[in-house]
Amino acid sequence: MTSIITIYTDGSCLSNGSDFAPGGWSAVLEGNGKQLRLSGHECPTTNNRMELTAILEGLKAIRADHATVTIYTDSAYARNGCQDWRHNWKRNGWRKSDKKPVENADLWQELDLLLNKHSVDLRWVKGHCGHPQNELADRLAVAAAHGQTTRQYRNQGDYEFNLGGCAGNREAAA
């Protein structure tokens, strides 16, 4: 049976472009009537790096061998890169058409593996327009940029969490 999972992601970077810019990412996974909220912090970083990390960490949380995944992001960079650009970048040795290295190649290479593992549909959603799960992901990412990270499970019956093949506690799954 294929797991069906929806992931809402966001990235945030305070003072994007500065040498010591702190950032945060979040992924809100939903499926099988359950919700998993993940977020993390990195410094220094960029907004684009946090957007990619949010998608990457959301996909890493899926424990199923294969899942049907819909990812919502407000980052055109992340959406276009995952859906379109990465295929050419990979063919070109992770270089752009101008032969320069792809920024965040480490994340793109990891994303490429996970995107190929599952059936993934990435959808762009306009940020800050009242979409409840996108707004939640935004709040969690901003809080993470300030150092307040989370790993929360909602609507589970007990401590063992299985979101249609998605486990939030990596240590317990090891």
Short mmCIF file of C-alpha atoms in Angstrom, two decimals:
data_model
loop_
_atom_site.label_atom_id
_atom_site.label_comp_id
_atom_site.label_asym_id
_atom_site.label_seq_id
_atom_site.Cartn_x
_atom_site.Cartn_y
_atom_site.Cartn_z
CA MET A 1 0.00 0.00 0.00
CA THR A 2 1.38 3.39 -0.99
CA SER A 3 1.49 6.06 1.69
CA ILE A 4 -0.06 9.42 0.79
CA ILE A 5 1.66 12.32 2.52
CA THR A 6 1.37 16.10 2.21
CA ILE A 7 4.29 18.29 3.30
CA TYR A 8 4.16 22.04 3.84
CA THR A 9 7.60 23.65 3.97
CA ASP A 10 9.20 27.00 4.59
CA GLY A 11 12.60 28.52 5.15
CA SER A 12 13.59 31.73 6.88
CA CYS A 13 16.84 33.65 7.11
CA LEU A 14 17.40 36.68 9.30
CA SER A 15 19.72 39.20 7.63
CA ASN A 16 19.88 37.09 4.45
CA GLY A 17 23.16 37.71 2.65
CA SER A 18 25.17 38.73 5.71
CA ASP A 19 28.13 36.70 6.94
CA PHE A 20 26.43 35.59 10.17
CA ALA A 21 22.82 35.20 9.02
CA PRO A 22 20.89 32.72 11.19
CA GLY A 23 18.19 30.73 9.50
CA GLY A 24 15.47 28.21 10.18
CA TRP A 25 13.48 25.67 8.23
CA SER A 26 10.25 23.81 8.89
CA ALA A 27 8.30 20.93 7.43
CA VAL A 28 4.74 20.05 8.44
CA LEU A 29 3.88 16.51 7.33
CA GLU A 30 0.27 15.33 7.20
CA GLY A 31 -1.20 11.95 6.39
CA ASN A 32 -3.39 9.22 7.81
CA GLY A 33 -5.08 11.78 10.09
CA LYS A 34 -1.81 12.67 11.77
CA GLN A 35 0.59 15.58 11.69
CA LEU A 36 4.33 15.86 12.31
CA ARG A 37 5.97 19.25 12.77
CA LEU A 38 9.73 19.50 12.26
CA SER A 39 12.05 22.49 12.31
CA GLY A 40 15.75 23.22 12.57
CA HIS A 41 18.31 26.01 12.80
CA GLU A 42 21.51 26.78 10.88
CA CYS A 43 23.99 29.65 11.03
CA PRO A 44 25.34 31.08 8.83
CA THR A 45 22.98 30.28 5.98
CA THR A 46 20.76 31.73 3.27
CA ASN A 47 17.02 31.78 2.68
CA ASN A 48 17.34 29.50 -0.36
CA ARG A 49 19.37 27.01 1.63
CA MET A 50 16.69 26.91 4.32
CA GLU A 51 13.92 26.44 1.74
CA LEU A 52 15.77 23.42 0.30
CA THR A 53 16.58 22.03 3.74
CA ALA A 54 12.88 22.16 4.67
CA ILE A 55 11.97 20.00 1.68
CA LEU A 56 14.92 17.68 2.26
CA GLU A 57 14.13 17.13 5.95
CA GLY A 58 10.45 16.59 5.17
CA LEU A 59 11.35 13.89 2.66
CA LYS A 60 13.90 12.34 5.04
CA ALA A 61 11.15 11.91 7.65
CA ILE A 62 9.21 9.57 5.34
CA ARG A 63 9.91 6.01 6.39
CA ALA A 64 8.01 4.26 3.61
CA ASP A 65 10.00 2.75 0.75
CA HIS A 66 7.74 4.59 -1.67
CA ALA A 67 5.14 7.26 -1.01
CA THR A 68 2.94 9.58 -3.00
CA VAL A 69 3.97 13.00 -1.72
CA THR A 70 2.60 16.47 -2.40
CA ILE A 71 4.90 19.26 -1.22
CA TYR A 72 3.74 22.86 -0.88
CA THR A 73 6.41 25.57 -0.88
CA ASP A 74 6.32 29.33 -1.28
CA SER A 75 9.79 29.23 -2.88
CA ALA A 76 9.80 29.37 -6.68
CA TYR A 77 13.55 28.59 -6.52
CA ALA A 78 12.94 25.34 -4.64
CA ARG A 79 9.91 24.34 -6.70
CA ASN A 80 11.51 25.04 -10.08
CA GLY A 81 14.80 23.47 -9.05
CA CYS A 82 13.15 20.28 -7.85
CA GLN A 83 10.71 19.95 -10.75
CA ASP A 84 12.78 21.25 -13.67
CA TRP A 85 16.35 22.47 -13.25
CA ARG A 86 17.91 19.61 -11.27
CA HIS A 87 17.69 17.19 -14.19
CA ASN A 88 19.91 19.37 -16.40
CA TRP A 89 22.20 20.26 -13.50
CA LYS A 90 22.73 16.57 -12.76
CA ARG A 91 23.44 15.80 -16.43
CA ASN A 92 25.98 18.66 -16.44
CA GLY A 93 27.81 17.45 -13.32
CA TRP A 94 25.89 19.86 -11.03
CA ARG A 95 26.82 22.85 -13.16
CA LYS A 96 24.52 25.47 -14.64
CA SER A 97 24.34 26.24 -18.36
CA ASP A 98 27.03 28.91 -17.88
CA LYS A 99 29.32 26.12 -16.54
CA LYS A 100 29.38 27.65 -13.04
CA PRO A 101 28.73 25.29 -10.11
CA VAL A 102 25.16 25.08 -8.87
CA GLU A 103 24.69 26.84 -5.54
CA ASN A 104 23.71 24.47 -2.74
CA ALA A 105 24.83 21.49 -4.83
CA ASP A 106 25.17 19.35 -1.69
CA LEU A 107 21.48 19.80 -0.93
CA TRP A 108 20.40 19.39 -4.57
CA GLN A 109 22.26 16.07 -4.83
CA GLU A 110 20.61 14.75 -1.68
CA LEU A 111 17.22 16.02 -2.82
CA ASP A 112 17.68 14.33 -6.19
CA LEU A 113 17.98 10.93 -4.51
CA LEU A 114 14.90 11.42 -2.33
CA LEU A 115 12.78 12.97 -5.08
CA ASN A 116 13.51 9.91 -7.24
CA LYS A 117 12.56 7.54 -4.39
CA HIS A 118 8.97 8.78 -4.13
CA SER A 119 6.24 10.06 -6.45
CA VAL A 120 6.54 13.76 -5.65
CA ASP A 121 4.44 16.67 -6.84
CA LEU A 122 5.78 20.08 -5.81
CA ARG A 123 3.29 22.91 -5.76
CA TRP A 124 3.99 26.59 -5.32
CA VAL A 125 1.75 28.47 -2.91
CA LYS A 126 1.87 32.22 -2.46
CA GLY A 127 3.36 33.03 0.93
CA HIS A 128 1.64 35.15 3.58
CA CYS A 129 -1.77 34.84 1.94
CA GLY A 130 -3.66 33.00 4.65
CA HIS A 131 -3.03 29.37 3.64
CA PRO A 132 -3.18 27.80 7.15
CA GLN A 133 -0.48 25.14 6.76
CA ASN A 134 1.85 27.50 4.89
CA GLU A 135 1.38 30.10 7.64
CA LEU A 136 2.15 27.42 10.25
CA ALA A 137 5.30 26.39 8.37
CA ASP A 138 6.31 30.06 8.16
CA ARG A 139 5.85 30.61 11.92
CA LEU A 140 7.87 27.48 12.72
CA ALA A 141 10.68 28.48 10.33
CA VAL A 142 10.91 32.01 11.75
CA ALA A 143 10.94 30.62 15.31
CA ALA A 144 13.69 28.17 14.28
CA ALA A 145 15.73 31.04 12.82
CA HIS A 146 15.56 32.51 16.33
CA GLY A 147 16.75 29.18 17.77
CA GLN A 148 13.39 27.71 18.79
CA THR A 149 13.20 24.35 17.01
CA THR A 150 10.47 21.72 17.30
CA ARG A 151 9.57 18.10 16.74
CA GLN A 152 5.88 17.76 17.54
CA TYR A 153 3.39 15.01 16.85
CA ARG A 154 -0.33 15.74 16.65
CA ASN A 155 -3.37 13.46 16.78
CA GLN A 156 -1.48 10.30 17.61
CA GLY A 157 -2.96 7.68 19.87
CA ASP A 158 0.30 6.85 21.61
CA TYR A 159 4.02 7.62 21.49
CA GLU A 160 4.68 5.37 18.53
CA PHE A 161 4.12 7.61 15.57
CA ASN A 162 3.62 6.25 12.10
CA LEU A 163 2.35 8.78 9.58
CA GLY A 164 1.39 6.35 6.87
CA GLY A 165 5.00 5.20 6.73
CA CYS A 166 6.44 8.38 8.21
CA ALA A 167 8.22 8.25 11.56
CA GLY A 168 9.19 11.43 13.30
CA ASN A 169 11.63 9.95 15.77
CA ARG A 170 14.66 8.84 13.79
CA GLU A 171 16.35 7.39 16.88
CA ALA A 172 13.41 5.10 17.59
CA ALA A 173 13.31 4.00 13.97
CA ALA A 174 17.01 3.06 13.87
#
